[in-house]
Amino acid sequence: MENENKKLLEKTTTRRGLQNRHIQLIAIAGTIGTGLFLGAGKSISLTGPSILFVYAIIGILMFILLRAIGEMLYTDTEQHSFLNFVSRYLGAKTGYFAQWSYWLVVIFMAMAELTAIGNYLAYWFPHTPAWLMEVIVLVLLTGLNTLNARFFGETEFWFAMIKVVAILGLILTAVILIFAQYRHGSDVVSLSNISNHFQFFPKGVGNFFASFQMVMFAFVGMEFIGMTIAETNNPRPTLVKAVNQLPIRIILFYVGALIAIMSIYHWQSIPANKSPFVMIFQLIGIKWAAALVNFVVLTSAASALNSCLFSSARNLYSLSTIHKDRFARPFTKLSKSAIPLNALLFISVLVLAAPLISSFQATASAFNMITSVATDLFLAVYILTLFTFLRFRKSKDFLPDGFILPAAKIFVPIAIVGFCLIFVSLFFFKDTRIPALGTILWIIVFGMVSRVRKSKIEL
C-alpha cells in the first residue's frame, strides 16, 4: 500500500531535480537583470551617487518580501507557487485575481524578453529576420524545459555564471585601477568621485523619486526563487540559504557594480544612453567590449526567458490543480519526466505571439504599453502577497520555530507602504502615468470578474 501511494504521488507531483548549487545560482541570477548592464547609465544620470541609496532601499523592501514568501513556503514546501497562499488566507476570489494576474504578467515578461533576444542577436546577424532567431531560441529553451528540472537548473547555472563573472570582472577592474591611481583624461579613478560634492538631489527631488520606479523594475522577478523550491532535493535548508544570502547579492552585484562604475568615471560624465560596462571594458583595452556586453545581456535575457517558461508552466499547473476551470484540466497532467508538459507547450505558443507582434510597427507600440502595464502589476501582486503573509501569521499554520521573519509587525507594513508609494509615484511621471492607469483599469475590471466568479479550490 505504501509503494502504491508513493507511485501515485510521483505521478501527480513534479520531481525534485534541482540541487542546492542550482538554486543558489538561480537566486543570484534573479537579482541581476539586463537593467544593470544597459540601464545603469540612465539610473545614475537621474540622481548621481544617491542612486546607491535607492538600490539599497528597494533591496530592503524586496528582502522583506522574499523573507515573507520564504516563511510561508517553509511551512508547505510542496507548493509550486507562493501565490497559492493568497487563496488560502485571503480567499478564493482574491487568490484567483492574484494568481491569474501574475501568470499573465509573466507571459508578457517572457514575450518582452524574447523580443529583446531578437534585438541582441541582430548585433551579430543583422541580415537574419529577427522573428526567425526568436523562434529558434524559444524552441531551444522550450525543448530544454521539457527534459526535467535538472536541465533547467543546469541551463540557469551557466547563464547566471556568465553574468556573475561579468560583474566581478567590472568590480575587480575598478579595484585595480583605484590602487594604481589610474588616470584617463583629466580624471583619476578614485572612490572620491562618489563622495566629492555629494548631493542627494543633484538633479532635483523629482528625478530622485523617478529613479525608484526604474530601480524597482530592475528587481522584479526575484521572487521566481519561490517557484523552484518545490523541485529541490532538500527544500527547507535550500530555501533558508537562498533567501538569507539575498542582501549580500544586492550589495555585491548592484551596489558594488555602481560603486565601481562611479569610481572609474565621475557620474556626470556617464551618458544615459550608453552602457557603462562597455565604456569601462573599452577603457582597459578590450576593443570588442560592445560585443562582450551584448553577449552578457543576451544570456541575461535568455536566462530571464528560461525562468519565465519554467515558472509560468509551474504556475499554470498549480492553478489548474487548484481552480476547477474546465479549460485548465489538460494542464494538470505531467509527463513521464514529471514536467507539466501541456502547460509548458501552451505557454510557448502564447509567447510565439511576440515575433509576430514585433514585426508590425502598428502593434509594437501597443505591445510595449501592455508590457508596461504588466510590469506595474508586479507591485500589486507584491502588496497582496504581504497582506497574505499578515493573515498567515494569525493562522494555525504559522510555525513559531520555522523560518521566521524578525519584527514582521514592523517590517511588513513598512514594505507595504513602500510598494504603495512606488506605485503612486508612477502617476507623477509622463512615461509611467498611462501604464499605471492601465494597471488600475486591470485591477478594477479583472477584480470584478474575480468577485462574481464562483470559485472552487483545493489546497
Coordinates of C-alpha atoms in Angstrom, one line a residue, residues 155-443:
T155 CA 21.0 26.0 -18.0
E156 CA 20.3 28.7 -15.5
F157 CA 23.5 27.8 -13.6
W158 CA 25.7 28.7 -16.6
F159 CA 23.5 31.7 -17.7
A160 CA 24.0 33.0 -14.1
M161 CA 27.7 32.3 -14.1
I162 CA 28.2 34.5 -17.2
K163 CA 26.5 37.5 -15.5
V164 CA 28.4 36.9 -12.2
V165 CA 31.8 36.8 -14.0
A166 CA 31.0 40.0 -15.9
I167 CA 30.1 41.9 -12.8
L168 CA 33.0 40.6 -10.7
G169 CA 35.3 41.5 -13.7
L170 CA 34.0 45.0 -13.6
I171 CA 34.5 45.3 -9.8
L172 CA 38.0 43.8 -9.9
T173 CA 38.9 46.2 -12.7
A174 CA 37.8 49.1 -10.5
V175 CA 39.8 47.9 -7.5
I176 CA 42.9 47.5 -9.6
L177 CA 42.5 51.0 -11.2
I178 CA 41.9 52.6 -7.8
F179 CA 45.0 51.2 -6.3
A180 CA 47.0 52.1 -9.4
Q181 CA 45.6 55.6 -9.3
Y182 CA 44.9 55.3 -13.0
R183 CA 44.3 58.4 -15.0
H184 CA 42.1 58.8 -18.1
G185 CA 41.9 62.3 -19.5
S186 CA 41.8 64.7 -16.6
D187 CA 40.0 62.2 -14.3
V188 CA 41.6 59.9 -11.7
V189 CA 40.0 56.6 -10.7
S190 CA 39.1 57.1 -7.1
L191 CA 36.3 56.5 -4.6
S192 CA 36.3 60.3 -4.1
N193 CA 34.5 60.6 -7.4
I194 CA 31.5 59.4 -5.4
S195 CA 31.9 61.4 -2.2
N196 CA 33.2 64.7 -3.5
H197 CA 30.4 67.4 -3.5
F198 CA 27.8 64.7 -2.7
Q199 CA 24.2 65.7 -3.0
F200 CA 21.0 63.7 -2.5
F201 CA 19.2 65.6 -5.2
P202 CA 21.8 66.9 -7.7
K203 CA 19.1 67.0 -10.4
G204 CA 16.1 67.7 -8.3
V205 CA 13.8 65.8 -6.0
G206 CA 11.7 64.7 -8.9
N207 CA 14.5 62.8 -10.6
F208 CA 15.4 61.2 -7.3
F209 CA 11.9 59.8 -6.9
A210 CA 11.7 58.9 -10.6
S211 CA 14.7 56.6 -10.1
F212 CA 12.7 54.5 -7.6
Q213 CA 10.4 53.1 -10.2
M214 CA 13.3 52.4 -12.6
V215 CA 15.2 50.5 -9.9
M216 CA 12.1 48.7 -8.7
F217 CA 11.6 47.2 -12.2
A218 CA 15.2 46.1 -12.3
F219 CA 14.4 43.8 -9.3
V220 CA 11.1 42.2 -10.5
G221 CA 11.3 38.5 -11.0
M222 CA 13.4 38.0 -7.9
E223 CA 10.5 36.1 -6.4
F224 CA 10.9 33.3 -9.0
I225 CA 13.0 31.6 -6.5
G226 CA 9.7 30.7 -4.8
M227 CA 8.7 28.7 -7.9
T228 CA 11.8 26.4 -7.7
I229 CA 11.8 25.3 -4.1
A230 CA 9.2 22.6 -4.6
E231 CA 11.6 20.9 -7.0
T232 CA 14.7 20.8 -4.9
N233 CA 16.0 17.7 -3.1
N234 CA 16.2 19.4 0.3
P235 CA 13.8 22.3 0.1
R236 CA 13.9 23.8 3.6
P237 CA 17.7 24.3 4.1
T238 CA 18.0 25.4 0.5
L239 CA 15.2 28.0 0.8
V240 CA 16.7 29.5 4.0
K241 CA 20.2 29.8 2.5
A242 CA 18.9 31.2 -0.8
V243 CA 16.8 33.9 0.8
N244 CA 19.2 34.9 3.6
Q245 CA 22.0 35.5 1.1
L246 CA 19.9 38.0 -0.8
P247 CA 21.3 41.1 0.9
I248 CA 24.9 40.0 0.2
R249 CA 24.0 39.6 -3.5
I250 CA 22.3 43.0 -3.7
I251 CA 25.3 44.7 -2.1
L252 CA 27.9 42.9 -4.2
F253 CA 26.2 42.8 -7.6
Y254 CA 24.2 46.0 -7.7
V255 CA 25.7 48.4 -5.2
G256 CA 29.2 47.1 -5.8
A257 CA 28.9 47.4 -9.6
L258 CA 27.5 51.0 -9.2
I259 CA 30.3 52.0 -6.9
A260 CA 32.8 50.5 -9.4
I261 CA 31.3 52.5 -12.3
M262 CA 31.2 55.8 -10.4
S263 CA 34.7 55.3 -9.1
I264 CA 36.1 55.0 -12.6
Y265 CA 34.0 57.7 -14.2
H266 CA 32.6 60.8 -12.5
W267 CA 28.9 60.3 -12.6
Q268 CA 28.3 63.5 -14.5
S269 CA 30.4 62.2 -17.4
I270 CA 28.4 58.9 -17.7
P271 CA 25.9 59.1 -20.6
A272 CA 22.4 58.0 -20.0
N273 CA 22.1 56.2 -23.4
K274 CA 25.3 54.1 -23.2
S275 CA 26.2 51.1 -21.1
P276 CA 28.9 52.0 -18.5
F277 CA 30.1 48.4 -18.8
V278 CA 31.0 49.0 -22.5
M279 CA 32.8 52.2 -21.5
I280 CA 34.9 50.6 -18.8
F281 CA 35.9 47.5 -20.7
Q282 CA 36.9 49.7 -23.6
L283 CA 38.9 51.8 -21.2
I284 CA 41.1 48.9 -20.2
G285 CA 41.8 48.0 -23.8
I286 CA 39.1 45.4 -24.7
K287 CA 38.3 46.6 -28.2
W288 CA 35.4 44.1 -28.5
A289 CA 33.8 45.4 -25.3
A290 CA 30.5 46.2 -27.0
A291 CA 30.3 42.6 -28.3
L292 CA 31.2 41.2 -24.9
V293 CA 28.4 43.2 -23.1
N294 CA 26.0 42.3 -25.9
F295 CA 26.8 38.6 -25.2
V296 CA 26.2 39.1 -21.5
V297 CA 22.9 40.9 -21.9
L298 CA 21.9 38.2 -24.5
T299 CA 22.5 35.5 -21.9
S300 CA 20.7 37.6 -19.3
A301 CA 17.6 37.9 -21.5
A302 CA 17.8 34.2 -22.3
S303 CA 18.1 33.4 -18.6
A304 CA 15.0 35.6 -17.9
L305 CA 13.0 33.9 -20.7
N306 CA 14.1 30.5 -19.4
S307 CA 12.9 31.4 -15.9
C308 CA 9.6 32.7 -17.2
L309 CA 8.9 29.5 -19.1
F310 CA 9.8 27.4 -16.1
S311 CA 7.9 29.4 -13.5
S312 CA 4.8 30.2 -15.7
A313 CA 4.5 26.5 -16.6
R314 CA 4.6 25.5 -12.9
N315 CA 2.2 28.3 -12.0
L316 CA -0.3 27.2 -14.7
Y317 CA 0.0 23.6 -13.5
S318 CA -0.6 24.8 -9.9
L319 CA -3.6 27.0 -10.9
S320 CA -5.1 24.2 -12.9
T321 CA -5.0 21.8 -9.9
I322 CA -6.4 24.4 -7.6
H323 CA -9.2 26.1 -9.6
K324 CA -11.8 23.9 -11.2
D325 CA -11.9 25.6 -14.6
R326 CA -12.8 23.2 -17.4
F327 CA -10.3 24.7 -19.9
A328 CA -7.5 24.2 -17.3
R329 CA -7.9 20.4 -16.9
P330 CA -5.3 19.4 -19.6
F331 CA -2.7 21.4 -17.8
T332 CA -3.0 19.2 -14.6
K333 CA -1.2 16.4 -16.4
L334 CA 2.5 15.6 -16.1
S335 CA 4.9 14.0 -18.5
K336 CA 6.9 10.9 -17.7
S337 CA 9.7 13.2 -16.6
A338 CA 7.3 14.8 -14.1
I339 CA 7.1 18.0 -16.2
P340 CA 3.8 20.0 -16.7
L341 CA 4.3 19.5 -20.5
N342 CA 0.9 20.7 -21.7
A343 CA 1.2 23.8 -19.6
L344 CA 4.8 24.5 -21.0
L345 CA 3.8 23.9 -24.6
F346 CA 0.7 26.2 -24.3
I347 CA 2.8 29.0 -22.8
S348 CA 5.4 28.6 -25.5
V349 CA 2.6 29.0 -28.2
L350 CA 1.4 32.2 -26.4
V351 CA 5.0 33.6 -26.3
L352 CA 5.3 32.9 -30.0
A353 CA 3.0 35.9 -30.5
A354 CA 6.0 38.2 -29.7
P355 CA 7.8 37.7 -33.0
L356 CA 4.5 38.3 -34.9
I357 CA 3.7 41.5 -32.9
S358 CA 7.2 42.9 -33.2
S359 CA 7.1 42.5 -37.0
F360 CA 4.2 45.0 -37.3
Q361 CA 5.1 48.6 -36.2
A362 CA 1.4 49.4 -35.6
T363 CA 1.1 46.7 -32.9
A364 CA 4.6 47.1 -31.5
S365 CA 3.7 50.3 -29.5
A366 CA 0.5 48.6 -28.1
F367 CA 2.6 45.7 -27.1
N368 CA 5.1 47.9 -25.3
M369 CA 2.2 49.6 -23.5
I370 CA 0.8 46.2 -22.4
T371 CA 4.2 45.1 -21.2
S372 CA 4.5 48.2 -19.1
V373 CA 1.1 47.6 -17.6
A374 CA 2.1 44.0 -16.8
T375 CA 5.3 45.2 -15.1
D376 CA 3.3 47.6 -12.9
L377 CA 1.1 44.7 -11.9
F378 CA 4.1 43.1 -10.1
L379 CA 3.7 45.9 -7.4
A380 CA 0.0 45.0 -6.9
V381 CA 0.9 41.3 -6.6
Y382 CA 3.7 42.1 -4.1
I383 CA 1.3 44.1 -1.9
L384 CA -1.3 41.3 -1.9
T385 CA 1.4 38.8 -1.0
L386 CA 2.4 40.8 2.0
F387 CA -1.2 41.1 3.2
T388 CA -1.4 37.4 2.7
F389 CA 1.6 37.0 5.0
L390 CA -0.1 39.1 7.7
R391 CA -3.1 36.8 7.6
F392 CA -0.9 33.7 7.6
R393 CA 0.8 34.9 10.8
K394 CA -2.6 34.8 12.5
S395 CA -3.4 31.3 11.2
K396 CA -2.8 27.9 12.8
D397 CA -0.2 27.1 10.0
F398 CA 2.2 29.6 11.5
L399 CA 5.4 27.9 12.8
P400 CA 7.0 29.9 15.7
D401 CA 10.1 27.8 15.3
G402 CA 10.2 27.9 11.5
F403 CA 11.9 30.3 9.1
I404 CA 10.7 33.5 10.9
L405 CA 10.8 37.0 9.5
P406 CA 12.0 39.0 12.5
A407 CA 9.9 42.0 13.7
A408 CA 7.3 41.2 11.0
K409 CA 4.7 43.5 12.6
I410 CA 7.1 46.4 11.9
F411 CA 8.8 45.5 8.6
V412 CA 5.9 44.1 6.6
P413 CA 3.7 47.3 7.0
I414 CA 6.8 49.3 6.1
A415 CA 7.3 47.2 2.9
I416 CA 3.5 47.5 2.0
V417 CA 3.8 51.3 2.4
G418 CA 7.0 51.4 0.4
F419 CA 5.5 49.4 -2.6
C420 CA 2.3 51.6 -2.4
L421 CA 4.4 54.8 -2.6
I422 CA 6.3 53.5 -5.6
F423 CA 3.1 52.7 -7.3
V424 CA 1.6 56.1 -6.5
S425 CA 4.8 57.7 -7.9
L426 CA 4.1 56.2 -11.3
F427 CA 1.3 58.7 -11.8
F428 CA 3.6 61.7 -11.4
F429 CA 5.8 60.9 -14.5
K430 CA 4.8 61.1 -18.1
D431 CA 6.4 57.8 -19.2
T432 CA 4.8 55.8 -16.4
R433 CA 1.4 57.5 -16.0
I434 CA -0.6 55.7 -18.7
P435 CA 0.7 52.2 -17.8
A436 CA -0.2 53.0 -14.2
L437 CA -3.7 53.9 -15.3
G438 CA -3.9 50.7 -17.3
T439 CA -2.9 48.7 -14.2
I440 CA -5.7 50.4 -12.2
L441 CA -8.1 49.5 -15.0
W442 CA -7.0 45.9 -15.0
I443 CA -7.4 45.7 -11.2

